[in-house]
DNA sequence: TATGAATGAGATTTCATTCAT
DNA sequence: TATGAATGAAATCTCATTCAT
């Protein structure tokens, strides 16, 4: 009516690739990588399986492309971290930024966390491991005591846990996020002091 | 004839069920549940797939049986926890005992952690979730601040992280375990101090 | 009637593997390897595709197994040839025996001849090439003139041609076979004399 | 603008059709017809699959067009042969000319020889068969003995074999060609002497 | 206590082909 | 003279499961 085309199929123009990525990530996160078939993805998009193969060479490639798009901020964070002095302030900032990065790509990280066994065998497995190592390197002081090293790792993991496990705890989402961040920052702070809070 | 049997097949006597569980857990943990086929398990055991079906009704049942056998200690721990007073000393003991339970069934927990997406859809998914909730209930004080609640969860998660992520950190295994335990106990301790009671 | 079972499905007992090989070779020879699908083979046998995979690991394996079964006589012939003196009488006997071997596995050789491009990329490609080289070695005198070497190769090829091209020539099958054999023997004979028939 | 075009894409001007034929033949000969996909051809030419469909209606049509272009000399040869007297001299000349024709379109004939099963089902299959029959008719004397008929067919086949099998024999290419031709001429010569007329 | 033989469902992937632009 | 986007059909292969023996 009024000249514009019916919207049903129209919006599919030029953005199919993006839509595939979106739906795939959603389903991968919900059901796991292996249990999500290309048939299912295609049906959700109302295209044929073959259309997926026009945009991506393999199933794995869909995941890889999503991964690369969404983890760029973490790559950047590591890059930034490497160029900062190894001060407490830096570490605290890393934790803060990491928390943001996680929030920005929550479904992907949920997926990575819940499908580690699968991811390990995929091409992104190594990339992910590298990134985790990078994060550890910029936040851990190799001369610190083992206990303090554990604190730093625990800080990172607390952020991870915060995203998923915390869903089962009652409370306002934003407040929970803040509480999680506080605990994580506490941990790196204690690690820096070389001793738990006095 | 008239002598002792050849040892090759001999030890397989009557314990096939157990051997299936062992091999299955090993492969599940290594490759993930979906990527591990019954053919593969059977080949590792040098029996036919059909033999697996003599001992277990379905693939899922193999996992269920392993799960039930190995998580009994945690069930017991929760039971014990419920009957203790909600003191700091109790919480510290829970952390200590949980650390032991995890160590005793490391491959299973590695599996559970790395295959959450899969597990969620399986029969053990709910059981596992229940158990996690049980653990939270005996370690978290519902009146505590959100931050302190996070600390308790973080303590549990630190133990988990300790089992897997810590592999990449250098240091003696036993020392690392102790460091991890120390940080976890620290966390519940801080959480306790934070409560109004203090 | 009379107590014995209905034959329809009964004969399928224990010989499915052989039946797969038979039908596969028939279809491969008739339509080519690529154009023959496993679905087609399965339908001809009234089993499911999966049944084929119980007996053979891949489509290629079906062909390989047929090839290995049917070309044993040629392998044997080469072995025999290597242990004979390089006399004219030997070469004539080789031609005679080769003719027999070809006749005994006509459909396979028809297939090999008509699907060379495909076969080259398959696992049997190299084996086949080796065998052809073996044949050349036992029939060609490396010191002979190029022309005489060509005569020997031509003899072998005449036998091949005889199996397929000759179908279009009218005449009694057995007589044609004899005529082909005669020409082939003529060729090696001339090659031996070091000069064409005077 | 105002200069000569960059050469990279320039030569592609107007001759795309020819380039498709060239690349297609090359790939068909190398890998076989079925194993060569239009995607592959298009990639080699750095155009899209759809571009192929601008120039040819189907995959088969590409092959047909190549076939028709390259086998014209043989068509001509048959035409010529039909108008000559059935003398030995004629037959020798046919062999010579056929050898030339084969050499001029070697990749096509290699393809035809190695993909007979495929070709048989294609539109060119019948055409090819007709041509072969034509060749037989002008070179075979229907009153000759079966043996002599075989000799003539063997002569043609020797030329074919010469193009491919001979690659594995050492020696100078041109010399080998001559040797092959000599044997083929020998064969028709002997066939002629065998006829009652002698 | 196991095996041999098979199945039905479904997965990923490839292909020739089409059509609006 | 081409391309970008898509399709329908089909292929190879894998898997959990069943059942007579």
mmCIF file of N, CA, C and O in Angstrom, chain C residues 91-161:
data_model
loop_
_atom_site.group_PDB
_atom_site.id
_atom_site.type_symbol
_atom_site.label_atom_id
_atom_site.label_comp_id
_atom_site.label_asym_id
_atom_site.label_seq_id
_atom_site.Cartn_x
_atom_site.Cartn_y
_atom_site.Cartn_z
ATOM 1 N N UNK C 91 56.152 -64.967 -23.760
ATOM 2 C CA UNK C 91 55.322 -63.805 -24.079
ATOM 3 C C UNK C 91 53.988 -64.232 -24.682
ATOM 4 O O UNK C 91 52.932 -63.676 -24.366
ATOM 5 N N UNK C 92 54.057 -65.218 -25.537
ATOM 6 C CA UNK C 92 52.811 -65.700 -26.136
ATOM 7 C C UNK C 92 51.884 -66.263 -25.063
ATOM 8 O O UNK C 92 50.686 -66.020 -25.068
ATOM 9 N N UNK C 93 52.512 -66.984 -24.133
ATOM 10 C CA UNK C 93 51.711 -67.562 -23.065
ATOM 11 C C UNK C 93 51.110 -66.456 -22.183
ATOM 12 O O UNK C 93 49.970 -66.545 -21.734
ATOM 13 N N UNK C 94 51.876 -65.393 -21.967
ATOM 14 C CA UNK C 94 51.362 -64.279 -21.174
ATOM 15 C C UNK C 94 50.124 -63.679 -21.842
ATOM 16 O O UNK C 94 49.103 -63.430 -21.201
ATOM 17 N N UNK C 95 50.243 -63.464 -23.127
ATOM 18 C CA UNK C 95 49.101 -62.910 -23.851
ATOM 19 C C UNK C 95 47.898 -63.822 -23.715
ATOM 20 O O UNK C 95 46.786 -63.366 -23.420
ATOM 21 N N UNK C 96 48.118 -65.103 -23.857
ATOM 22 C CA UNK C 96 47.026 -66.056 -23.761
ATOM 23 C C UNK C 96 46.382 -65.994 -22.365
ATOM 24 O O UNK C 96 45.169 -65.908 -22.208
ATOM 25 N N UNK C 97 47.251 -66.035 -21.369
ATOM 26 C CA UNK C 97 46.719 -66.020 -19.995
ATOM 27 C C UNK C 97 46.029 -64.691 -19.675
ATOM 28 O O UNK C 97 45.052 -64.640 -18.943
ATOM 29 N N UNK C 98 46.601 -63.615 -20.183
ATOM 30 C CA UNK C 98 45.991 -62.319 -19.912
ATOM 31 C C UNK C 98 44.598 -62.258 -20.523
ATOM 32 O O UNK C 98 43.651 -61.753 -19.926
ATOM 33 N N UNK C 99 44.491 -62.798 -21.706
ATOM 34 C CA UNK C 99 43.184 -62.853 -22.357
ATOM 35 C C UNK C 99 42.176 -63.586 -21.480
ATOM 36 O O UNK C 99 41.031 -63.141 -21.316
ATOM 37 N N UNK C 100 42.626 -64.709 -20.906
ATOM 38 C CA UNK C 100 41.733 -65.458 -20.011
ATOM 39 C C UNK C 100 41.344 -64.632 -18.790
ATOM 40 O O UNK C 100 40.187 -64.591 -18.387
ATOM 41 N N UNK C 101 42.359 -63.983 -18.198
ATOM 42 C CA UNK C 101 42.097 -63.204 -16.992
ATOM 43 C C UNK C 101 41.075 -62.108 -17.281
ATOM 44 O O UNK C 101 40.154 -61.857 -16.494
ATOM 45 N N UNK C 102 41.241 -61.443 -18.410
ATOM 46 C CA UNK C 102 40.298 -60.386 -18.783
ATOM 47 C C UNK C 102 38.901 -60.949 -18.929
ATOM 48 O O UNK C 102 37.924 -60.377 -18.429
ATOM 49 N N UNK C 103 38.792 -62.060 -19.607
ATOM 50 C CA UNK C 103 37.483 -62.649 -19.816
ATOM 51 C C UNK C 103 36.820 -63.022 -18.493
ATOM 52 O O UNK C 103 35.619 -62.875 -18.320
ATOM 53 N N UNK C 104 37.636 -63.460 -17.563
ATOM 54 C CA UNK C 104 37.088 -63.883 -16.280
ATOM 55 C C UNK C 104 36.555 -62.749 -15.427
ATOM 56 O O UNK C 104 35.742 -62.957 -14.536
ATOM 57 N N UNK C 105 37.023 -61.547 -15.693
ATOM 58 C CA UNK C 105 36.551 -60.421 -14.890
ATOM 59 C C UNK C 105 36.121 -59.284 -15.800
ATOM 60 O O UNK C 105 36.385 -58.105 -15.544
ATOM 61 N N UNK C 106 35.427 -59.675 -16.877
ATOM 62 C CA UNK C 106 35.064 -58.702 -17.907
ATOM 63 C C UNK C 106 34.373 -57.450 -17.365
ATOM 64 O O UNK C 106 34.780 -56.330 -17.703
ATOM 65 N N UNK C 107 33.352 -57.583 -16.524
ATOM 66 C CA UNK C 107 32.666 -56.364 -16.087
ATOM 67 C C UNK C 107 33.604 -55.410 -15.343
ATOM 68 O O UNK C 107 33.544 -54.204 -15.535
ATOM 69 N N UNK C 108 34.473 -55.976 -14.516
ATOM 70 C CA UNK C 108 35.404 -55.103 -13.799
ATOM 71 C C UNK C 108 36.306 -54.357 -14.780
ATOM 72 O O UNK C 108 36.532 -53.152 -14.643
ATOM 73 N N UNK C 109 36.805 -55.068 -15.787
ATOM 74 C CA UNK C 109 37.721 -54.409 -16.702
ATOM 75 C C UNK C 109 37.012 -53.409 -17.598
ATOM 76 O O UNK C 109 37.553 -52.374 -17.944
ATOM 77 N N UNK C 110 35.800 -53.753 -17.909
ATOM 78 C CA UNK C 110 35.013 -52.770 -18.638
ATOM 79 C C UNK C 110 34.920 -51.504 -17.785
ATOM 80 O O UNK C 110 35.146 -50.395 -18.244
ATOM 81 N N UNK C 111 34.616 -51.708 -16.523
ATOM 82 C CA UNK C 111 34.526 -50.571 -15.622
ATOM 83 C C UNK C 111 35.830 -49.781 -15.554
ATOM 84 O O UNK C 111 35.843 -48.560 -15.677
ATOM 85 N N UNK C 112 36.929 -50.491 -15.380
ATOM 86 C CA UNK C 112 38.213 -49.807 -15.255
ATOM 87 C C UNK C 112 38.525 -49.006 -16.518
ATOM 88 O O UNK C 112 39.024 -47.892 -16.439
ATOM 89 N N UNK C 113 38.206 -49.607 -17.636
ATOM 90 C CA UNK C 113 38.495 -48.942 -18.909
ATOM 91 C C UNK C 113 37.638 -47.701 -19.107
ATOM 92 O O UNK C 113 38.102 -46.679 -19.595
ATOM 93 N N UNK C 114 36.410 -47.800 -18.710
ATOM 94 C CA UNK C 114 35.487 -46.712 -19.009
ATOM 95 C C UNK C 114 35.434 -45.639 -17.934
ATOM 96 O O UNK C 114 34.724 -44.651 -18.070
ATOM 97 N N UNK C 115 36.136 -45.880 -16.845
ATOM 98 C CA UNK C 115 36.102 -44.905 -15.757
ATOM 99 C C UNK C 115 37.502 -44.523 -15.303
ATOM 100 O O UNK C 115 37.744 -44.276 -14.132
ATOM 101 N N UNK C 116 38.396 -44.483 -16.261
ATOM 102 C CA UNK C 116 39.785 -44.229 -15.893
ATOM 103 C C UNK C 116 39.957 -42.935 -15.118
ATOM 104 O O UNK C 116 40.715 -42.861 -14.157
ATOM 105 N N UNK C 117 39.265 -41.904 -15.541
ATOM 106 C CA UNK C 117 39.430 -40.612 -14.868
ATOM 107 C C UNK C 117 39.062 -40.732 -13.400
ATOM 108 O O UNK C 117 39.757 -40.228 -12.527
ATOM 109 N N UNK C 118 37.971 -41.430 -13.157
ATOM 110 C CA UNK C 118 37.535 -41.621 -11.781
ATOM 111 C C UNK C 118 38.507 -42.503 -11.018
ATOM 112 O O UNK C 118 38.941 -42.171 -9.917
ATOM 113 N N UNK C 119 38.845 -43.612 -11.640
ATOM 114 C CA UNK C 119 39.698 -44.584 -10.977
ATOM 115 C C UNK C 119 41.033 -43.963 -10.572
ATOM 116 O O UNK C 119 41.573 -44.255 -9.515
ATOM 117 N N UNK C 120 41.517 -43.074 -11.418
ATOM 118 C CA UNK C 120 42.810 -42.448 -11.136
ATOM 119 C C UNK C 120 42.829 -41.776 -9.762
ATOM 120 O O UNK C 120 43.829 -41.766 -9.072
ATOM 121 N N UNK C 121 41.705 -41.206 -9.369
ATOM 122 C CA UNK C 121 41.655 -40.496 -8.089
ATOM 123 C C UNK C 121 41.349 -41.430 -6.920
ATOM 124 O O UNK C 121 41.413 -41.020 -5.768
ATOM 125 N N UNK C 122 41.008 -42.656 -7.222
ATOM 126 C CA UNK C 122 40.647 -43.579 -6.163
ATOM 127 C C UNK C 122 41.855 -44.358 -5.686
ATOM 128 O O UNK C 122 42.911 -44.317 -6.293
ATOM 129 N N UNK C 123 41.658 -45.059 -4.584
ATOM 130 C CA UNK C 123 42.761 -45.799 -3.996
ATOM 131 C C UNK C 123 43.251 -46.900 -4.929
ATOM 132 O O UNK C 123 44.437 -47.219 -4.939
ATOM 133 N N UNK C 124 42.350 -47.457 -5.733
ATOM 134 C CA UNK C 124 42.784 -48.548 -6.605
ATOM 135 C C UNK C 124 43.577 -48.036 -7.797
ATOM 136 O O UNK C 124 44.234 -48.800 -8.488
ATOM 137 N N UNK C 125 43.526 -46.723 -8.032
ATOM 138 C CA UNK C 125 44.207 -46.159 -9.191
ATOM 139 C C UNK C 125 45.673 -46.549 -9.233
ATOM 140 O O UNK C 125 46.173 -47.064 -10.249
ATOM 141 N N UNK C 126 46.351 -46.344 -8.130
ATOM 142 C CA UNK C 126 47.784 -46.633 -8.105
ATOM 143 C C UNK C 126 48.046 -48.124 -8.260
ATOM 144 O O UNK C 126 48.930 -48.537 -9.011
ATOM 145 N N UNK C 127 47.258 -48.919 -7.540
ATOM 146 C CA UNK C 127 47.418 -50.365 -7.650
ATOM 147 C C UNK C 127 47.291 -50.810 -9.099
ATOM 148 O O UNK C 127 48.077 -51.611 -9.591
ATOM 149 N N UNK C 128 46.299 -50.237 -9.755
ATOM 150 C CA UNK C 128 46.060 -50.617 -11.151
ATOM 151 C C UNK C 128 47.243 -50.224 -12.028
ATOM 152 O O UNK C 128 47.715 -51.003 -12.855
ATOM 153 N N UNK C 129 47.726 -49.021 -11.805
ATOM 154 C CA UNK C 129 48.877 -48.545 -12.580
ATOM 155 C C UNK C 129 50.070 -49.468 -12.359
ATOM 156 O O UNK C 129 50.769 -49.846 -13.302
ATOM 157 N N UNK C 130 50.298 -49.822 -11.114
ATOM 158 C CA UNK C 130 51.398 -50.732 -10.802
ATOM 159 C C UNK C 130 51.259 -52.032 -11.577
ATOM 160 O O UNK C 130 52.206 -52.542 -12.149
ATOM 161 N N UNK C 131 50.044 -52.546 -11.593
ATOM 162 C CA UNK C 131 49.825 -53.815 -12.259
ATOM 163 C C UNK C 131 50.087 -53.697 -13.761
ATOM 164 O O UNK C 131 50.676 -54.576 -14.371
ATOM 165 N N UNK C 132 49.662 -52.567 -14.320
ATOM 166 C CA UNK C 132 49.892 -52.379 -15.753
ATOM 167 C C UNK C 132 51.393 -52.289 -16.030
ATOM 168 O O UNK C 132 51.881 -52.827 -17.016
ATOM 169 N N UNK C 133 52.094 -51.608 -15.148
ATOM 170 C CA UNK C 133 53.546 -51.520 -15.309
ATOM 171 C C UNK C 133 54.149 -52.914 -15.217
ATOM 172 O O UNK C 133 55.020 -53.287 -16.018
ATOM 173 N N UNK C 134 53.667 -53.688 -14.252
ATOM 174 C CA UNK C 134 54.168 -55.060 -14.103
ATOM 175 C C UNK C 134 53.984 -55.853 -15.386
ATOM 176 O O UNK C 134 54.904 -56.516 -15.864
ATOM 177 N N UNK C 135 52.800 -55.731 -15.967
ATOM 178 C CA UNK C 135 52.522 -56.435 -17.210
ATOM 179 C C UNK C 135 53.495 -55.996 -18.297
ATOM 180 O O UNK C 135 54.066 -56.822 -19.016
ATOM 181 N N UNK C 136 53.674 -54.678 -18.423
ATOM 182 C CA UNK C 136 54.599 -54.175 -19.438
ATOM 183 C C UNK C 136 55.988 -54.758 -19.227
ATOM 184 O O UNK C 136 56.663 -55.167 -20.178
ATOM 185 N N UNK C 137 56.405 -54.808 -17.982
ATOM 186 C CA UNK C 137 57.763 -55.270 -17.700
ATOM 187 C C UNK C 137 57.994 -56.718 -18.108
ATOM 188 O O UNK C 137 59.077 -57.065 -18.564
ATOM 189 N N UNK C 138 56.968 -57.540 -17.924
ATOM 190 C CA UNK C 138 57.211 -58.943 -18.254
ATOM 191 C C UNK C 138 57.017 -59.231 -19.736
ATOM 192 O O UNK C 138 57.380 -60.279 -20.219
ATOM 193 N N UNK C 139 56.470 -58.281 -20.455
ATOM 194 C CA UNK C 139 56.223 -58.570 -21.877
ATOM 195 C C UNK C 139 57.127 -57.761 -22.798
ATOM 196 O O UNK C 139 57.353 -58.139 -23.952
ATOM 197 N N UNK C 140 57.669 -56.678 -22.289
ATOM 198 C CA UNK C 140 58.525 -55.829 -23.122
ATOM 199 C C UNK C 140 59.996 -56.133 -22.871
ATOM 200 O O UNK C 140 60.425 -56.263 -21.730
ATOM 201 N N UNK C 141 60.747 -56.211 -23.950
ATOM 202 C CA UNK C 141 62.195 -56.332 -23.840
ATOM 203 C C UNK C 141 62.753 -54.910 -23.907
ATOM 204 O O UNK C 141 62.651 -54.248 -24.940
ATOM 205 N N UNK C 142 63.347 -54.434 -22.830
ATOM 206 C CA UNK C 142 63.772 -53.025 -22.782
ATOM 207 C C UNK C 142 64.831 -52.687 -23.824
ATOM 208 O O UNK C 142 65.040 -51.505 -24.119
ATOM 209 N N UNK C 143 65.488 -53.711 -24.362
ATOM 210 C CA UNK C 143 66.501 -53.430 -25.388
ATOM 211 C C UNK C 143 65.922 -53.413 -26.793
ATOM 212 O O UNK C 143 66.622 -53.113 -27.762
ATOM 213 N N UNK C 144 64.655 -53.768 -26.913
ATOM 214 C CA UNK C 144 64.042 -53.819 -28.242
ATOM 215 C C UNK C 144 63.882 -52.411 -28.795
ATOM 216 O O UNK C 144 63.970 -51.413 -28.065
ATOM 217 N N UNK C 145 63.636 -52.337 -30.076
ATOM 218 C CA UNK C 145 63.422 -51.034 -30.713
ATOM 219 C C UNK C 145 62.118 -50.458 -30.185
ATOM 220 O O UNK C 145 61.235 -51.183 -29.718
ATOM 221 N N UNK C 146 61.992 -49.128 -30.260
ATOM 222 C CA UNK C 146 60.774 -48.473 -29.829
ATOM 223 C C UNK C 146 59.570 -49.105 -30.520
ATOM 224 O O UNK C 146 58.544 -49.387 -29.892
ATOM 225 N N UNK C 147 59.710 -49.315 -31.790
ATOM 226 C CA UNK C 147 58.613 -49.893 -32.553
ATOM 227 C C UNK C 147 58.169 -51.232 -31.981
ATOM 228 O O UNK C 147 56.968 -51.485 -31.843
ATOM 229 N N UNK C 148 59.117 -52.045 -31.620
ATOM 230 C CA UNK C 148 58.756 -53.349 -31.081
ATOM 231 C C UNK C 148 58.123 -53.219 -29.692
ATOM 232 O O UNK C 148 57.231 -53.980 -29.336
ATOM 233 N N UNK C 149 58.595 -52.251 -28.960
ATOM 234 C CA UNK C 149 57.964 -52.020 -27.668
ATOM 235 C C UNK C 149 56.503 -51.629 -27.873
ATOM 236 O O UNK C 149 55.604 -52.097 -27.180
ATOM 237 N N UNK C 150 56.289 -50.748 -28.846
ATOM 238 C CA UNK C 150 54.912 -50.354 -29.143
ATOM 239 C C UNK C 150 54.094 -51.574 -29.523
ATOM 240 O O UNK C 150 52.938 -51.705 -29.108
ATOM 241 N N UNK C 151 54.675 -52.486 -30.266
ATOM 242 C CA UNK C 151 53.936 -53.684 -30.672
ATOM 243 C C UNK C 151 53.426 -54.452 -29.455
ATOM 244 O O UNK C 151 52.295 -54.927 -29.434
ATOM 245 N N UNK C 152 54.267 -54.574 -28.453
ATOM 246 C CA UNK C 152 53.853 -55.324 -27.263
ATOM 247 C C UNK C 152 52.710 -54.618 -26.532
ATOM 248 O O UNK C 152 51.719 -55.236 -26.126
ATOM 249 N N UNK C 153 52.866 -53.313 -26.387
ATOM 250 C CA UNK C 153 51.789 -52.572 -25.735
ATOM 251 C C UNK C 153 50.521 -52.678 -26.565
ATOM 252 O O UNK C 153 49.418 -52.862 -26.043
ATOM 253 N N UNK C 154 50.699 -52.596 -27.848
ATOM 254 C CA UNK C 154 49.548 -52.697 -28.734
ATOM 255 C C UNK C 154 48.856 -54.046 -28.569
ATOM 256 O O UNK C 154 47.626 -54.139 -28.630
ATOM 257 N N UNK C 155 49.655 -55.068 -28.333
ATOM 258 C CA UNK C 155 49.075 -56.406 -28.141
ATOM 259 C C UNK C 155 48.148 -56.404 -26.929
ATOM 260 O O UNK C 155 47.000 -56.863 -26.997
ATOM 261 N N UNK C 156 48.640 -55.863 -25.831
ATOM 262 C CA UNK C 156 47.810 -55.811 -24.626
ATOM 263 C C UNK C 156 46.548 -54.988 -24.893
ATOM 264 O O UNK C 156 45.436 -55.373 -24.516
ATOM 265 N N UNK C 157 46.744 -53.871 -25.552
ATOM 266 C CA UNK C 157 45.612 -52.987 -25.781
ATOM 267 C C UNK C 157 44.607 -53.587 -26.745
ATOM 268 O O UNK C 157 43.419 -53.332 -26.678
ATOM 269 N N UNK C 158 45.115 -54.377 -27.649
ATOM 270 C CA UNK C 158 44.213 -55.053 -28.573
ATOM 271 C C UNK C 158 43.285 -55.983 -27.798
ATOM 272 O O UNK C 158 42.084 -56.066 -28.084
ATOM 273 N N UNK C 159 43.829 -56.628 -26.789
ATOM 274 C CA UNK C 159 42.982 -57.497 -25.970
ATOM 275 C C UNK C 159 41.890 -56.677 -25.269
ATOM 276 O O UNK C 159 40.728 -57.067 -25.222
ATOM 277 N N UNK C 160 42.316 -55.535 -24.748
ATOM 278 C CA UNK C 160 41.321 -54.674 -24.109
ATOM 279 C C UNK C 160 40.248 -54.274 -25.107
ATOM 280 O O UNK C 160 39.054 -54.438 -24.866
ATOM 281 N N UNK C 161 40.704 -53.741 -26.222
ATOM 282 C CA UNK C 161 39.754 -53.309 -27.248
ATOM 283 C C UNK C 161 38.836 -54.453 -27.618
ATOM 284 O O UNK C 161 37.633 -54.287 -27.801
#
